[in-house]
mmCIF file of C-alpha atoms in Angstrom:
data_model
loop_
_atom_site.group_PDB
_atom_site.id
_atom_site.type_symbol
_atom_site.label_atom_id
_atom_site.label_comp_id
_atom_site.label_asym_id
_atom_site.label_seq_id
_atom_site.Cartn_x
_atom_site.Cartn_y
_atom_site.Cartn_z
ATOM 1 C CA MET F 1 47.535 17.777 56.746
ATOM 2 C CA LYS F 2 50.863 16.886 57.215
ATOM 3 C CA ASN F 3 51.810 20.682 56.527
ATOM 4 C CA TYR F 4 48.911 21.903 58.775
ATOM 5 C CA PHE F 5 50.586 19.941 62.005
ATOM 6 C CA LEU F 6 54.178 21.196 60.964
ATOM 7 C CA ALA F 7 52.805 24.621 60.780
ATOM 8 C CA ILE F 8 51.368 24.359 64.461
ATOM 9 C CA PHE F 9 54.408 22.434 65.473
ATOM 10 C CA LEU F 10 56.888 25.473 64.609
ATOM 11 C CA LEU F 11 53.984 27.853 66.005
ATOM 12 C CA ALA F 12 53.964 25.898 69.589
ATOM 13 C CA PHE F 13 57.766 26.181 69.415
ATOM 14 C CA SER F 14 58.133 29.502 68.367
ATOM 15 C CA LEU F 15 55.754 30.223 71.420
ATOM 16 C CA THR F 16 57.437 28.197 73.477
ATOM 17 C CA SER F 17 60.871 29.532 72.531
ATOM 18 C CA LEU F 18 59.834 33.101 72.864
ATOM 19 C CA HIS F 19 58.345 32.135 76.577
ATOM 20 C CA ALA F 20 61.819 30.521 77.693
ATOM 21 C CA GLN F 21 63.445 33.656 76.439
ATOM 22 C CA ARG F 22 60.879 36.141 78.245
ATOM 23 C CA LYS F 23 61.457 34.238 81.223
ATOM 24 C CA SER F 24 64.664 34.420 80.964
ATOM 25 C CA ASP F 25 64.869 37.847 80.373
ATOM 26 C CA LEU F 26 62.435 38.861 82.891
ATOM 27 C CA ILE F 27 64.861 36.473 85.546
ATOM 28 C CA ALA F 28 67.926 38.826 83.790
ATOM 29 C CA GLU F 29 65.652 41.674 85.213
ATOM 30 C CA ILE F 30 64.956 40.457 88.202
ATOM 31 C CA ASP F 31 68.377 39.790 88.921
ATOM 32 C CA GLU F 32 69.273 43.357 87.756
ATOM 33 C CA LEU F 33 66.792 44.825 89.937
ATOM 34 C CA LYS F 34 68.037 43.068 92.929
ATOM 35 C CA SER F 35 71.292 43.965 92.319
ATOM 36 C CA GLN F 36 70.038 47.539 91.648
ATOM 37 C CA LEU F 37 68.275 47.406 94.928
ATOM 38 C CA ASP F 38 70.833 45.591 96.949
ATOM 39 C CA SER F 39 72.823 48.915 95.538
ATOM 40 C CA VAL F 40 70.439 51.378 96.542
ATOM 41 C CA ASN F 41 70.435 49.355 99.866
ATOM 42 C CA SER F 42 73.666 49.616 100.561
ATOM 43 C CA GLU F 43 74.429 52.837 99.456
ATOM 44 C CA LEU F 44 71.311 53.881 102.128
ATOM 45 C CA LEU F 45 72.945 52.252 104.691
ATOM 46 C CA GLU F 46 76.061 54.058 104.246
ATOM 47 C CA SER F 47 74.100 57.555 103.812
ATOM 48 C CA LYS F 48 72.257 56.514 107.405
ATOM 49 C CA LYS F 49 75.706 55.919 108.622
ATOM 50 C CA THR F 50 76.669 58.916 107.112
ATOM 51 C CA GLU F 51 73.874 60.672 108.379
ATOM 52 C CA ARG F 52 74.224 59.189 112.012
ATOM 53 C CA ILE F 53 78.103 60.631 111.911
ATOM 54 C CA ALA F 54 76.781 64.082 110.705
ATOM 55 C CA THR F 55 74.166 64.233 113.394
ATOM 56 C CA ASP F 56 76.446 62.911 116.479
ATOM 57 C CA LYS F 57 79.146 65.519 114.913
ATOM 58 C CA ALA F 58 75.839 68.331 114.935
ATOM 59 C CA ASN F 59 75.520 67.117 118.637
ATOM 60 C CA SER F 60 78.843 67.517 119.481
ATOM 61 C CA TYR F 61 79.144 70.847 117.570
ATOM 62 C CA GLU F 62 76.021 72.178 119.251
ATOM 63 C CA SER F 63 77.525 71.120 122.762
ATOM 64 C CA GLN F 64 80.356 72.549 122.016
ATOM 65 C CA VAL F 65 78.728 76.037 120.959
ATOM 66 C CA THR F 66 76.879 75.828 124.146
ATOM 67 C CA GLU F 67 79.983 75.176 126.618
ATOM 68 C CA LEU F 68 81.595 78.122 124.659
ATOM 69 C CA GLN F 69 78.664 80.386 124.880
ATOM 70 C CA ASP F 70 78.192 79.609 128.899
ATOM 71 C CA ALA F 71 82.264 79.834 129.008
ATOM 72 C CA ASN F 72 81.811 83.371 127.336
ATOM 73 C CA ASN F 73 79.053 84.404 129.656
ATOM 74 C CA THR F 74 81.144 83.456 132.524
ATOM 75 C CA LEU F 75 84.217 85.338 131.102
ATOM 76 C CA MET F 76 82.289 88.282 130.307
ATOM 77 C CA GLN F 77 80.566 88.169 134.081
ATOM 78 C CA ASN F 78 83.946 87.964 135.243
ATOM 79 C CA MET F 79 85.383 90.691 133.579
ATOM 80 C CA LYS F 80 82.740 92.727 134.576
ATOM 81 C CA SER F 81 83.368 91.814 138.030
ATOM 82 C CA PHE F 82 86.791 92.786 137.566
ATOM 83 C CA ALA F 83 86.234 95.664 135.851
ATOM 84 C CA GLU F 84 83.358 96.437 139.370
ATOM 85 C CA VAL F 85 86.148 95.334 142.035
ATOM 86 C CA SER F 86 89.146 97.275 140.143
ATOM 87 C CA ASN F 87 86.783 100.563 139.868
ATOM 88 C CA LYS F 88 86.329 100.059 143.453
ATOM 89 C CA ASN F 89 90.042 99.167 144.094
ATOM 90 C CA SER F 90 90.300 102.532 142.403
ATOM 91 C CA ASN F 91 88.184 104.617 144.134
ATOM 92 C CA ILE F 92 89.684 102.825 147.678
ATOM 93 C CA VAL F 93 93.414 103.852 146.317
ATOM 94 C CA THR F 94 92.274 107.821 145.289
ATOM 95 C CA SER F 95 90.486 107.685 148.304
ATOM 96 C CA ALA F 96 93.634 106.652 150.362
ATOM 97 C CA MET F 97 96.133 108.664 148.360
ATOM 98 C CA ALA F 98 93.508 111.963 149.067
ATOM 99 C CA SER F 99 93.717 110.943 152.654
ATOM 100 C CA LEU F 100 97.309 110.708 152.931
ATOM 101 C CA GLU F 101 97.686 113.955 151.200
ATOM 102 C CA ALA F 102 95.737 115.625 153.772
ATOM 103 C CA LYS F 103 97.503 113.874 156.856
ATOM 104 C CA GLU F 104 101.033 114.864 155.200
ATOM 105 C CA ASN F 105 99.612 118.449 155.205
ATOM 106 C CA GLN F 106 98.691 118.104 158.615
ATOM 107 C CA LEU F 107 101.970 116.740 159.565
ATOM 108 C CA LYS F 108 103.815 119.484 156.945
ATOM 109 C CA ALA F 109 101.784 122.064 159.301
ATOM 110 C CA ILE F 110 102.515 120.630 162.522
ATOM 111 C CA LYS F 111 106.485 120.363 161.639
ATOM 112 C CA ASP F 112 105.915 124.056 160.100
ATOM 113 C CA ALA F 113 104.631 125.201 163.207
ATOM 114 C CA ILE F 114 107.517 123.283 165.303
ATOM 115 C CA SER F 115 110.243 124.539 163.602
ATOM 116 C CA SER F 116 108.693 128.175 163.873
ATOM 117 C CA ASN F 117 108.715 127.645 167.536
ATOM 118 C CA ASP F 118 112.354 126.311 167.553
ATOM 119 C CA SER F 119 113.547 129.556 165.368
ATOM 120 C CA THR F 120 111.456 131.356 168.370
ATOM 121 C CA ALA F 121 113.460 129.450 170.762
ATOM 122 C CA ILE F 122 116.698 130.682 168.976
ATOM 123 C CA VAL F 123 115.399 134.301 168.667
ATOM 124 C CA ILE F 124 114.534 134.276 172.402
ATOM 125 C CA LEU F 125 118.043 132.314 173.757
ATOM 126 C CA THR F 126 119.759 135.065 171.466
ATOM 127 C CA ASN F 127 117.849 138.195 173.101
ATOM 128 C CA VAL F 128 117.732 136.660 176.885
ATOM 129 C CA LYS F 129 121.679 136.419 176.501
ATOM 130 C CA GLN F 130 122.335 140.218 175.286
ATOM 131 C CA THR F 131 119.670 141.231 177.965
ATOM 132 C CA MET F 132 120.114 139.349 180.743
ATOM 133 C CA GLY F 133 124.294 139.320 180.176
ATOM 134 C CA GLU F 134 126.763 136.446 179.889
ATOM 135 C CA ASN F 135 126.662 135.688 183.697
ATOM 136 C CA ALA F 136 123.232 135.152 183.803
ATOM 137 C CA LYS F 137 122.022 131.494 184.281
ATOM 138 C CA ILE F 138 120.087 130.463 181.296
ATOM 139 C CA SER F 139 119.496 127.304 179.929
ATOM 140 C CA VAL F 140 117.276 125.467 177.348
ATOM 141 C CA ALA F 141 114.909 122.452 178.174
ATOM 142 C CA ASN F 142 111.625 121.183 176.063
ATOM 143 C CA GLY F 143 111.729 123.673 173.454
ATOM 144 C CA GLY F 144 111.850 126.857 176.071
ATOM 145 C CA VAL F 145 114.286 128.947 177.299
ATOM 146 C CA VAL F 146 115.304 128.803 181.079
ATOM 147 C CA VAL F 147 116.336 131.680 183.152
ATOM 148 C CA SER F 148 117.435 131.059 186.662
ATOM 149 C CA ASN F 149 118.018 132.892 189.938
ATOM 150 C CA THR F 150 118.818 132.542 193.808
ATOM 151 C CA LEU F 151 116.177 133.288 196.470
ATOM 152 C CA ASN F 152 118.891 136.035 197.734
ATOM 153 C CA GLY F 153 119.281 137.256 194.775
ATOM 154 C CA LEU F 154 115.472 137.994 193.803
ATOM 155 C CA PHE F 155 114.056 138.405 197.965
ATOM 156 C CA GLY F 156 117.147 138.986 200.086
ATOM 157 C CA SER F 157 116.420 135.211 202.022
ATOM 158 C CA ASP F 158 114.976 131.930 201.130
ATOM 159 C CA THR F 159 112.120 132.797 202.750
ATOM 160 C CA GLY F 160 111.142 136.101 201.508
ATOM 161 C CA ASP F 161 108.127 136.664 199.062
ATOM 162 C CA GLN F 162 108.840 140.199 198.343
ATOM 163 C CA LEU F 163 111.365 141.428 195.426
ATOM 164 C CA THR F 164 114.363 143.278 196.173
ATOM 165 C CA ALA F 165 115.108 146.544 193.846
ATOM 166 C CA GLU F 166 117.750 143.699 192.040
ATOM 167 C CA GLY F 167 114.935 141.315 191.778
ATOM 168 C CA ALA F 168 112.467 143.512 190.376
ATOM 169 C CA SER F 169 115.313 145.047 187.776
ATOM 170 C CA TRP F 170 115.836 141.291 187.116
ATOM 171 C CA ALA F 171 112.057 140.896 186.213
ATOM 172 C CA GLU F 172 111.822 143.915 184.119
ATOM 173 C CA LYS F 173 114.527 142.434 182.056
ATOM 174 C CA ILE F 174 112.667 139.666 181.672
ATOM 175 C CA ALA F 175 109.381 142.168 180.560
ATOM 176 C CA GLN F 176 111.680 143.514 177.823
ATOM 177 C CA ILE F 177 112.356 139.864 176.458
ATOM 178 C CA LEU F 178 108.395 139.092 176.535
ATOM 179 C CA ALA F 179 108.096 142.217 174.802
ATOM 180 C CA ALA F 180 110.080 141.772 171.948
ATOM 181 C CA ASN F 181 108.837 138.110 171.763
ATOM 182 C CA PRO F 182 105.050 138.316 171.620
ATOM 183 C CA LYS F 183 104.166 135.045 170.361
ATOM 184 C CA ALA F 184 105.736 133.744 173.646
ATOM 185 C CA ASN F 185 104.531 133.209 177.116
ATOM 186 C CA VAL F 186 106.154 132.460 180.384
ATOM 187 C CA THR F 187 106.020 130.340 183.812
ATOM 188 C CA VAL F 188 107.423 131.128 186.720
ATOM 189 C CA GLU F 189 108.377 128.305 188.610
ATOM 190 C CA GLY F 190 109.348 128.620 192.629
ATOM 191 C CA LEU F 191 111.544 125.460 193.396
ATOM 192 C CA SER F 192 111.379 124.049 196.931
ATOM 193 C CA MET F 193 113.999 121.853 198.411
ATOM 194 C CA THR F 194 111.559 121.052 201.249
ATOM 195 C CA GLY F 195 108.456 119.752 199.794
ATOM 196 C CA ASP F 196 106.638 122.951 201.079
ATOM 197 C CA ILE F 197 105.394 124.595 198.003
ATOM 198 C CA HIS F 198 103.685 127.118 199.692
ATOM 199 C CA ILE F 199 106.149 129.983 200.089
ATOM 200 C CA PRO F 200 107.850 129.031 196.188
ATOM 201 C CA ALA F 201 104.591 129.586 195.491
ATOM 202 C CA GLN F 202 104.289 132.851 196.500
ATOM 203 C CA GLN F 203 107.847 134.149 195.438
ATOM 204 C CA ALA F 204 107.054 132.899 191.774
ATOM 205 C CA LEU F 205 103.689 134.782 192.047
ATOM 206 C CA SER F 206 105.489 137.868 193.335
ATOM 207 C CA VAL F 207 107.656 137.561 189.989
ATOM 208 C CA ALA F 208 104.867 137.152 188.094
ATOM 209 C CA ARG F 209 103.082 140.289 189.705
ATOM 210 C CA LYS F 210 106.148 141.853 188.349
ATOM 211 C CA LEU F 211 105.887 141.105 184.706
ATOM 212 C CA LYS F 212 102.231 142.260 184.310
ATOM 213 C CA GLU F 213 103.245 145.469 185.720
ATOM 214 C CA ALA F 214 105.719 145.885 183.368
ATOM 215 C CA GLY F 215 103.579 145.409 180.399
ATOM 216 C CA VAL F 216 103.318 141.790 180.136
ATOM 217 C CA GLU F 217 99.783 140.336 179.071
ATOM 218 C CA ALA F 218 98.021 138.457 182.003
ATOM 219 C CA GLU F 219 97.060 135.512 179.754
ATOM 220 C CA ARG F 220 101.096 135.349 178.965
ATOM 221 C CA VAL F 221 101.574 134.528 182.300
ATOM 222 C CA ALA F 222 101.596 131.688 184.501
ATOM 223 C CA SER F 223 103.379 130.660 188.079
ATOM 224 C CA LEU F 224 103.391 127.994 190.289
ATOM 225 C CA GLY F 225 105.336 126.012 193.307
ATOM 226 C CA ARG F 226 106.748 122.605 192.747
ATOM 227 C CA ASP F 227 109.565 120.607 194.062
ATOM 228 C CA GLY F 228 112.658 120.985 193.119
ATOM 229 C CA ASN F 229 114.405 117.896 193.457
ATOM 230 C CA LEU F 230 117.169 119.452 195.942
ATOM 231 C CA LYS F 231 117.366 122.304 194.257
ATOM 232 C CA GLU F 232 115.605 125.737 195.310
ATOM 233 C CA GLY F 233 114.883 129.730 193.202
ATOM 234 C CA ILE F 234 113.187 130.996 190.792
ATOM 235 C CA GLN F 235 113.409 129.743 187.156
ATOM 236 C CA VAL F 236 111.365 131.614 184.219
ATOM 237 C CA ILE F 237 110.653 129.130 181.654
ATOM 238 C CA ILE F 238 110.072 131.469 178.079
ATOM 239 C CA HIS F 239 108.408 128.805 175.998
ATOM 240 C CA PRO F 240 105.947 129.145 172.485
ATOM 241 C CA ALA F 241 102.446 129.265 173.416
ATOM 242 C CA TYR F 242 101.380 126.066 173.446
ATOM 243 C CA GLY F 243 98.094 127.024 173.875
ATOM 244 C CA THR F 244 97.699 128.189 170.459
ATOM 245 C CA PHE F 245 99.944 125.318 169.529
ATOM 246 C CA TYR F 246 97.333 122.979 170.591
ATOM 247 C CA ASP F 247 94.648 124.932 168.932
ATOM 248 C CA MET F 248 96.346 124.781 165.692
ATOM 249 C CA VAL F 249 97.122 121.137 165.354
ATOM 250 C CA ARG F 250 93.393 120.122 167.125
ATOM 251 C CA GLU F 251 91.937 122.257 164.001
ATOM 252 C CA GLU F 252 94.532 120.601 161.965
ATOM 253 C CA MET F 253 93.295 117.187 162.987
ATOM 254 C CA LYS F 254 89.769 118.230 161.772
ATOM 255 C CA LYS F 255 90.338 118.339 158.469
#
């Protein structure tokens, strides 16, 4: 009987020890699990923190990409606008250069015409000196050659309006000069000292009529009387065909 109780006691003791051991192991396991849970939670928090940082960076990068895209679009639009403006300016410059070249050609044509008229005036002056003689009253004014004579020398008196033989010969020499220079025209002016231009106009007309009789085309001859400003007489101005020159300039300006 004694042995029976001893066995029961040992069994109970063993069970108690085993139970105590298992409880200790469970506590140890629980502590271990808590430690692991704490570690996992810590890692989870760190991961969330890292994720948040990464998300913030991603959002920042996305915002920067958007800004860069907007800036790139703006730059491309500006470049397009610049190209359009550049092309427009280039077209304007090209048009301006073409217009400038046209104006230069117009000016060159006018300059060449003026130079031609100046050359013609020199030739006419030489012809006048050779034809009229060194004693003739000759001058140059406003691109024309002026040949002058007195009223007495042409009409025999201040008030006469019919050419004398000497006056007719003088006019015929003028006609010879005009025949040698078919591009030149002539204007006959009767000058008055009194302000009365009726007689000077008739005297100029008489000279003009003789030029036409000598073969000068009527459209090349003009005559008038005017105030001579303390001068009287007849002056014949041999000059370029201003009408032709004007028509040429007008046509050039139309181009």
